[in-house]
């Protein structure tokens, strides 16, 4: 009996030592595997050059890493996933286009995904564009998700959360940067908010006793200034002429308002019949400001509208010198003289252009 007990104790001791050895071996193996996975995660990748990858909305880390392995950017996608599991990490991938540096490690790539360091596209809306121009730019942009196709201006404003509001002038002309597949409504929303902020800032800095009493009217005047002024230095002066005419009850007689009112009927030139054809925007036939802005004004035109340079001038006309400048006048007599000089220069320029064209035709 004693001998059996002794043998049993020996066996248990041996089994215990075997268990210890097994545990040690398992720990050692786990450590080796962990270190190998960590090395894979932190080591430089095989990509010899910069690469781009487009990540769709809702894509999983597994799917994206598999694509990167297939494109030679990651050595072993499965090893990266196992290491993330060991760490208890569940990284997300934000949608967009990513530019991955040459030899980027999986750790660097995962960090880019989590932080959403996507390449940004850009769209530039120039000052003086119309709302229709803005929509057309968006429609032609391949990296925008189009949700407004076929919608009317009223439907677009409703989709943006501003039902019943006229869209013209309400969007700030600027360069907008955005991730690929951003919705058109998001970009329009950014432009709307930026114009709201710019208009509020301009209105708070307005000169006292302007002949209008709302930010919307200031925006309308700013849009006219934007379309009339080719030189930044003339913006406040042009605004001053319009403000002086408003004070006196004179019609503003601004050609850009006529053009806006004509819409698709405008053929590139203003005819006498256009000036006489009444529309809500014809400032030759109607007094006061147009019912809405006629374009998207920039910040300088907004400030000119609320801080006009009133010098007593009531008229302006293009100089015709090709520099974008205008001749400003205080009297109708002086203005008529300036108009005659402008028309004379215009005739000379046309005659010179005709002669040059004829000469080119005679001597190919």
Short mmCIF file of C-alpha atoms in Angstrom, two decimals:
data_model
loop_
_atom_site.label_atom_id
_atom_site.label_comp_id
_atom_site.label_asym_id
_atom_site.label_seq_id
_atom_site.Cartn_x
_atom_site.Cartn_y
_atom_site.Cartn_z
CA UNK A 1 0.00 0.00 0.00
CA UNK A 2 2.80 2.36 0.92
CA UNK A 3 4.63 1.53 -2.31
CA UNK A 4 1.53 2.33 -4.38
CA UNK A 5 1.12 5.66 -2.62
CA UNK A 6 4.75 6.48 -3.30
CA UNK A 7 4.38 5.69 -7.01
CA UNK A 8 1.26 7.85 -7.16
CA UNK A 9 3.10 10.77 -5.61
CA UNK A 10 5.95 10.38 -8.09
CA UNK A 11 3.52 10.33 -10.98
CA UNK A 12 1.73 13.43 -9.74
CA UNK A 13 5.06 15.22 -9.35
CA UNK A 14 6.03 14.28 -12.86
CA UNK A 15 2.60 15.33 -14.23
CA UNK A 16 2.87 18.60 -12.35
CA UNK A 17 6.26 19.29 -13.82
CA UNK A 18 4.96 18.35 -17.25
CA UNK A 19 2.08 20.78 -16.80
CA UNK A 20 4.44 23.51 -15.79
CA UNK A 21 6.62 22.81 -18.78
CA UNK A 22 3.56 22.82 -21.03
CA UNK A 23 2.39 26.14 -19.65
CA UNK A 24 5.85 27.59 -20.10
CA UNK A 25 5.96 26.34 -23.65
CA UNK A 26 2.50 27.75 -24.36
CA UNK A 27 3.45 31.12 -22.89
CA UNK A 28 6.66 31.11 -24.88
CA UNK A 29 4.79 30.23 -28.06
CA UNK A 30 2.19 32.93 -27.37
CA UNK A 31 4.94 35.45 -26.76
CA UNK A 32 6.63 34.51 -30.01
CA UNK A 33 3.35 34.75 -31.93
CA UNK A 34 2.54 38.08 -30.26
CA UNK A 35 5.95 39.48 -31.10
CA UNK A 36 5.68 38.30 -34.69
CA UNK A 37 2.22 39.86 -35.07
CA UNK A 38 3.44 43.08 -33.42
CA UNK A 39 6.41 43.15 -35.76
CA UNK A 40 4.09 42.73 -38.73
CA UNK A 41 1.88 45.56 -37.44
CA UNK A 42 4.69 48.03 -36.82
CA UNK A 43 7.04 47.18 -39.68
CA UNK A 44 7.22 49.13 -42.93
CA UNK A 45 4.92 47.89 -45.66
CA UNK A 46 5.96 46.57 -49.07
CA UNK A 47 4.49 49.48 -51.06
CA UNK A 48 7.38 51.06 -52.98
CA UNK A 49 5.40 54.17 -53.99
CA UNK A 50 2.49 56.29 -52.86
CA UNK A 51 -0.83 54.54 -53.44
CA UNK A 52 -4.46 55.61 -53.33
CA UNK A 53 -7.47 53.69 -52.15
CA UNK A 54 -11.13 54.66 -52.32
CA UNK A 55 -13.04 53.51 -49.25
CA UNK A 56 -16.80 53.27 -49.57
CA UNK A 57 -19.21 54.18 -46.82
CA UNK A 58 -19.59 51.29 -44.36
CA UNK A 59 -16.53 49.36 -45.58
CA UNK A 60 -14.97 47.06 -42.95
CA UNK A 61 -11.35 47.07 -41.84
CA UNK A 62 -11.08 43.43 -42.95
CA UNK A 63 -12.22 44.22 -46.50
CA UNK A 64 -9.98 47.28 -46.84
CA UNK A 65 -6.90 45.46 -45.52
CA UNK A 66 -7.57 42.59 -47.92
CA UNK A 67 -7.62 45.06 -50.81
CA UNK A 68 -4.39 46.62 -49.61
CA UNK A 69 -2.72 43.22 -49.42
CA UNK A 70 -3.89 42.47 -52.94
CA UNK A 71 -2.40 45.75 -54.14
CA UNK A 72 0.93 45.09 -52.44
CA UNK A 73 0.58 47.75 -49.75
CA UNK A 74 0.29 45.37 -46.76
CA UNK A 75 2.27 42.14 -46.25
CA UNK A 76 -0.28 40.09 -44.32
CA UNK A 77 -3.78 41.44 -43.72
CA UNK A 78 -4.77 38.46 -41.56
CA UNK A 79 -1.82 39.01 -39.23
CA UNK A 80 -2.81 42.65 -38.82
CA UNK A 81 -6.37 41.64 -37.95
CA UNK A 82 -5.16 39.07 -35.40
CA UNK A 83 -2.94 41.65 -33.73
CA UNK A 84 -5.82 44.12 -33.52
CA UNK A 85 -7.89 41.39 -31.84
CA UNK A 86 -5.11 40.70 -29.33
CA UNK A 87 -5.10 44.39 -28.49
CA UNK A 88 -8.88 44.44 -28.20
CA UNK A 89 -9.03 47.13 -30.87
CA UNK A 90 -11.98 47.53 -33.24
CA UNK A 91 -10.90 50.38 -35.53
CA UNK A 92 -13.38 52.02 -37.87
CA UNK A 93 -12.76 53.25 -41.39
CA UNK A 94 -14.10 56.60 -42.49
CA UNK A 95 -15.18 56.78 -46.12
CA UNK A 96 -13.15 58.71 -48.66
CA UNK A 97 -10.01 58.60 -50.77
CA UNK A 98 -6.78 57.91 -48.91
CA UNK A 99 -3.24 58.51 -50.12
CA UNK A 100 -0.97 55.99 -48.43
CA UNK A 101 2.74 56.85 -48.27
CA UNK A 102 5.34 54.46 -49.61
CA UNK A 103 6.30 51.73 -47.11
CA UNK A 104 3.60 52.83 -44.64
CA UNK A 105 3.20 50.37 -41.76
CA UNK A 106 -0.19 48.84 -40.96
CA UNK A 107 -0.20 50.92 -37.79
CA UNK A 108 0.16 54.13 -39.81
CA UNK A 109 -2.54 53.02 -42.24
CA UNK A 110 -5.01 52.10 -39.49
CA UNK A 111 -4.37 55.48 -37.83
CA UNK A 112 -5.12 57.26 -41.11
CA UNK A 113 -8.38 55.35 -41.42
CA UNK A 114 -9.49 56.09 -37.86
CA UNK A 115 -8.62 59.79 -38.09
CA UNK A 116 -10.27 60.08 -41.49
CA UNK A 117 -7.21 61.61 -43.15
CA UNK A 118 -8.80 61.53 -46.56
CA UNK A 119 -7.72 63.45 -49.63
CA UNK A 120 -9.88 66.52 -50.07
CA UNK A 121 -11.38 67.50 -53.40
CA UNK A 122 -12.13 71.13 -54.11
CA UNK A 123 -14.71 73.19 -55.92
CA UNK A 124 -14.37 76.92 -56.58
CA UNK A 125 -17.38 79.21 -56.89
CA UNK A 126 -16.25 82.58 -58.22
CA UNK A 127 -17.66 85.88 -57.02
CA UNK A 128 -20.52 87.05 -59.20
CA UNK A 129 -21.67 83.53 -60.07
CA UNK A 130 -25.37 82.84 -59.81
CA UNK A 131 -27.08 80.13 -57.80
CA UNK A 132 -27.72 78.29 -61.07
CA UNK A 133 -23.98 78.44 -61.82
CA UNK A 134 -23.27 76.90 -58.40
CA UNK A 135 -25.71 74.05 -59.01
CA UNK A 136 -24.18 73.38 -62.42
CA UNK A 137 -20.68 73.20 -60.92
CA UNK A 138 -21.92 70.70 -58.35
CA UNK A 139 -23.68 68.63 -61.01
CA UNK A 140 -20.46 68.38 -63.04
CA UNK A 141 -18.29 67.40 -60.06
CA UNK A 142 -17.63 63.63 -60.23
CA UNK A 143 -16.56 63.38 -56.58
CA UNK A 144 -19.86 64.72 -55.24
CA UNK A 145 -22.80 62.52 -54.33
CA UNK A 146 -25.67 64.00 -56.32
CA UNK A 147 -29.00 64.13 -54.51
CA UNK A 148 -30.53 67.24 -56.08
CA UNK A 149 -30.67 66.26 -59.75
CA UNK A 150 -33.89 67.42 -61.36
CA UNK A 151 -35.01 69.45 -58.36
CA UNK A 152 -36.24 73.01 -58.71
CA UNK A 153 -34.64 75.90 -56.82
CA UNK A 154 -37.53 75.82 -54.36
CA UNK A 155 -37.07 72.09 -53.80
CA UNK A 156 -33.34 72.55 -53.26
CA UNK A 157 -33.95 75.18 -50.60
CA UNK A 158 -36.49 72.91 -48.92
CA UNK A 159 -33.95 70.06 -48.94
CA UNK A 160 -31.46 72.39 -47.24
CA UNK A 161 -33.97 73.26 -44.54
CA UNK A 162 -34.86 76.73 -45.84
CA UNK A 163 -38.24 76.30 -47.52
CA UNK A 164 -39.75 79.36 -49.13
CA UNK A 165 -36.45 81.28 -49.22
CA UNK A 166 -35.09 82.62 -52.51
CA UNK A 167 -31.70 80.97 -53.14
CA UNK A 168 -30.03 83.73 -55.15
CA UNK A 169 -27.25 85.43 -53.26
CA UNK A 170 -27.57 83.14 -50.23
CA UNK A 171 -24.42 81.08 -50.89
CA UNK A 172 -20.92 82.40 -50.34
CA UNK A 173 -18.60 82.25 -53.36
CA UNK A 174 -15.41 80.53 -52.23
CA UNK A 175 -13.24 77.44 -52.67
CA UNK A 176 -14.75 74.49 -50.81
CA UNK A 177 -12.72 71.42 -49.87
CA UNK A 178 -14.48 68.16 -49.21
CA UNK A 179 -13.97 64.42 -49.06
CA UNK A 180 -14.94 62.36 -52.09
CA UNK A 181 -18.60 61.32 -52.16
CA UNK A 182 -19.71 64.25 -50.01
CA UNK A 183 -23.36 65.05 -50.75
CA UNK A 184 -24.16 68.18 -52.74
CA UNK A 185 -26.47 69.27 -49.93
CA UNK A 186 -23.53 69.28 -47.51
CA UNK A 187 -21.46 71.60 -49.71
CA UNK A 188 -24.41 73.90 -50.30
CA UNK A 189 -25.03 73.90 -46.57
CA UNK A 190 -21.46 75.03 -45.91
CA UNK A 191 -21.80 77.83 -48.47
CA UNK A 192 -25.15 78.92 -47.02
CA UNK A 193 -23.77 79.12 -43.49
CA UNK A 194 -20.70 81.00 -44.63
CA UNK A 195 -22.82 83.62 -46.43
CA UNK A 196 -25.09 83.94 -43.39
CA UNK A 197 -22.05 84.63 -41.21
CA UNK A 198 -20.49 87.07 -43.70
CA UNK A 199 -23.75 88.97 -44.15
CA UNK A 200 -24.35 89.19 -40.40
CA UNK A 201 -20.83 90.53 -39.88
CA UNK A 202 -21.24 93.11 -42.64
CA UNK A 203 -24.67 94.22 -41.41
CA UNK A 204 -23.38 94.71 -37.86
CA UNK A 205 -20.69 97.06 -39.26
CA UNK A 206 -23.06 99.07 -41.48
CA UNK A 207 -22.98 102.83 -41.79
CA UNK A 208 -25.82 104.69 -40.09
CA UNK A 209 -28.89 105.89 -41.99
CA UNK A 210 -28.63 103.70 -45.06
CA UNK A 211 -31.65 103.97 -47.39
CA UNK A 212 -32.63 100.35 -46.68
CA UNK A 213 -33.30 98.55 -43.43
CA UNK A 214 -32.65 94.83 -43.81
CA UNK A 215 -29.67 92.53 -44.36
CA UNK A 216 -31.46 91.02 -47.37
CA UNK A 217 -31.57 94.41 -49.08
CA UNK A 218 -27.88 94.87 -48.31
CA UNK A 219 -27.24 91.48 -49.90
CA UNK A 220 -29.19 92.54 -52.99
CA UNK A 221 -27.20 95.76 -53.33
CA UNK A 222 -23.95 93.82 -52.80
CA UNK A 223 -24.86 91.48 -55.66
CA UNK A 224 -25.35 94.48 -57.97
CA UNK A 225 -22.00 95.92 -56.90
CA UNK A 226 -20.38 92.54 -57.55
CA UNK A 227 -21.71 92.42 -61.12
CA UNK A 228 -20.89 96.06 -61.92
CA UNK A 229 -17.39 96.38 -60.42
CA UNK A 230 -14.50 94.89 -62.32
CA UNK A 231 -11.97 96.70 -60.14
CA UNK A 232 -11.96 96.07 -56.40
CA UNK A 233 -11.01 99.70 -55.84
CA UNK A 234 -14.33 100.85 -57.33
CA UNK A 235 -16.70 98.71 -55.25
CA UNK A 236 -17.45 101.25 -52.52
CA UNK A 237 -17.75 104.06 -55.09
CA UNK A 238 -20.26 102.12 -57.20
CA UNK A 239 -22.19 101.29 -54.04
CA UNK A 240 -22.15 104.99 -53.22
CA UNK A 241 -23.77 105.84 -56.55
CA UNK A 242 -26.55 103.31 -56.00
CA UNK A 243 -27.14 104.50 -52.43
CA UNK A 244 -27.28 108.15 -53.58
CA UNK A 245 -29.83 107.26 -56.26
CA UNK A 246 -31.92 105.34 -53.73
CA UNK A 247 -31.93 108.37 -51.44
CA UNK A 248 -33.18 110.59 -54.27
CA UNK A 249 -35.76 108.09 -55.49
CA UNK A 250 -33.95 107.69 -58.82
CA UNK A 251 -34.11 104.40 -60.69
CA UNK A 252 -30.89 102.47 -60.37
CA UNK A 253 -30.60 101.73 -64.11
CA UNK A 254 -28.16 98.85 -63.71
CA UNK A 255 -27.61 96.67 -66.78
CA UNK A 256 -26.83 93.47 -64.78
CA UNK A 257 -30.32 93.59 -63.27
CA UNK A 258 -31.81 93.73 -66.76
CA UNK A 259 -29.69 90.77 -67.86
CA UNK A 260 -30.74 88.76 -64.81
CA UNK A 261 -34.38 89.51 -65.52
CA UNK A 262 -34.04 88.39 -69.13
CA UNK A 263 -32.73 84.97 -68.05
CA UNK A 264 -32.39 82.62 -71.02
CA UNK A 265 -33.59 85.38 -73.37
CA UNK A 266 -30.35 87.29 -72.94
CA UNK A 267 -28.31 86.87 -76.15
CA UNK A 268 -25.04 88.38 -74.99
CA UNK A 269 -25.96 91.98 -75.75
CA UNK A 270 -28.38 94.45 -74.19
CA UNK A 271 -30.72 95.97 -76.75
CA UNK A 272 -32.89 99.05 -76.36
CA UNK A 273 -35.93 96.78 -76.30
CA UNK A 274 -34.43 94.96 -73.32
CA UNK A 275 -34.16 98.18 -71.35
CA UNK A 276 -37.82 98.95 -72.13
CA UNK A 277 -39.15 95.45 -71.42
CA UNK A 278 -40.48 95.41 -67.88
CA UNK A 279 -39.49 92.54 -65.56
CA UNK A 280 -39.33 92.47 -61.76
CA UNK A 281 -35.56 92.92 -62.12
CA UNK A 282 -35.47 95.73 -64.69
CA UNK A 283 -34.08 98.66 -62.73
CA UNK A 284 -34.73 100.93 -65.74
CA UNK A 285 -38.50 100.38 -65.55
CA UNK A 286 -38.85 99.88 -61.78
CA UNK A 287 -37.71 101.93 -58.83
CA UNK A 288 -35.79 100.63 -55.85
CA UNK A 289 -33.75 97.49 -55.40
CA UNK A 290 -34.62 94.27 -57.28
CA UNK A 291 -36.79 91.78 -55.39
CA UNK A 292 -33.83 89.45 -54.73
CA UNK A 293 -30.06 89.46 -55.22
CA UNK A 294 -28.89 88.83 -58.78
CA UNK A 295 -25.65 86.96 -57.98
CA UNK A 296 -23.44 85.59 -55.21
CA UNK A 297 -21.43 88.54 -53.86
CA UNK A 298 -18.08 88.27 -52.13
CA UNK A 299 -17.04 89.76 -48.82
CA UNK A 300 -15.71 93.03 -50.30
CA UNK A 301 -18.96 93.70 -52.14
CA UNK A 302 -20.92 92.99 -48.95
CA UNK A 303 -18.85 95.55 -47.08
CA UNK A 304 -19.16 98.06 -49.92
CA UNK A 305 -22.95 97.76 -49.79
CA UNK A 306 -23.09 98.62 -46.08
CA UNK A 307 -20.22 101.11 -46.05
CA UNK A 308 -20.63 102.93 -49.39
CA UNK A 309 -18.41 105.81 -50.44
CA UNK A 310 -20.94 108.58 -50.99
CA UNK A 311 -19.28 111.40 -52.93
CA UNK A 312 -22.32 112.99 -54.54
CA UNK A 313 -21.82 111.01 -57.75
CA UNK A 314 -25.03 109.77 -59.37
CA UNK A 315 -23.77 108.13 -62.56
CA UNK A 316 -21.04 105.83 -63.84
CA UNK A 317 -20.20 104.30 -67.19
CA UNK A 318 -17.38 102.07 -68.43
CA UNK A 319 -14.35 104.05 -69.53
CA UNK A 320 -13.86 101.84 -72.59
CA UNK A 321 -10.11 101.79 -72.03
CA UNK A 322 -10.06 98.05 -71.47
CA UNK A 323 -8.92 98.28 -67.85
CA UNK A 324 -12.31 97.66 -66.26
CA UNK A 325 -12.49 101.18 -64.88
CA UNK A 326 -15.54 103.45 -64.90
CA UNK A 327 -16.06 107.18 -65.31
CA UNK A 328 -18.10 108.62 -62.42
CA UNK A 329 -20.18 111.78 -62.75
CA UNK A 330 -22.21 114.05 -60.49
CA UNK A 331 -24.28 115.61 -63.23
CA UNK A 332 -26.27 114.22 -66.14
CA UNK A 333 -24.43 116.52 -68.52
CA UNK A 334 -21.05 115.15 -67.49
CA UNK A 335 -22.42 111.61 -67.66
CA UNK A 336 -23.77 112.07 -71.18
CA UNK A 337 -20.38 113.33 -72.26
CA UNK A 338 -18.72 110.26 -70.72
CA UNK A 339 -21.20 107.98 -72.47
CA UNK A 340 -20.40 109.62 -75.84
CA UNK A 341 -16.69 109.12 -75.22
CA UNK A 342 -17.31 105.47 -74.30
CA UNK A 343 -19.38 104.84 -77.44
CA UNK A 344 -16.74 106.54 -79.61
CA UNK A 345 -14.02 104.27 -78.17
CA UNK A 346 -16.28 101.27 -78.67
CA UNK A 347 -16.78 102.14 -82.35
CA UNK A 348 -13.04 102.60 -82.80
CA UNK A 349 -12.33 99.23 -81.21
CA UNK A 350 -14.90 97.49 -83.40
CA UNK A 351 -13.53 99.16 -86.52
CA UNK A 352 -10.00 98.12 -85.60
CA UNK A 353 -11.12 94.56 -84.92
CA UNK A 354 -12.97 94.46 -88.25
CA UNK A 355 -9.95 95.80 -90.12
CA UNK A 356 -7.68 93.27 -88.43
CA UNK A 357 -10.06 90.44 -89.34
CA UNK A 358 -10.23 91.64 -92.93
CA UNK A 359 -6.45 91.89 -93.09
CA UNK A 360 -6.08 88.38 -91.76
CA UNK A 361 -8.47 87.14 -94.41
CA UNK A 362 -6.62 88.93 -97.22
CA UNK A 363 -3.23 87.65 -96.13
CA UNK A 364 -3.56 84.13 -94.76
#
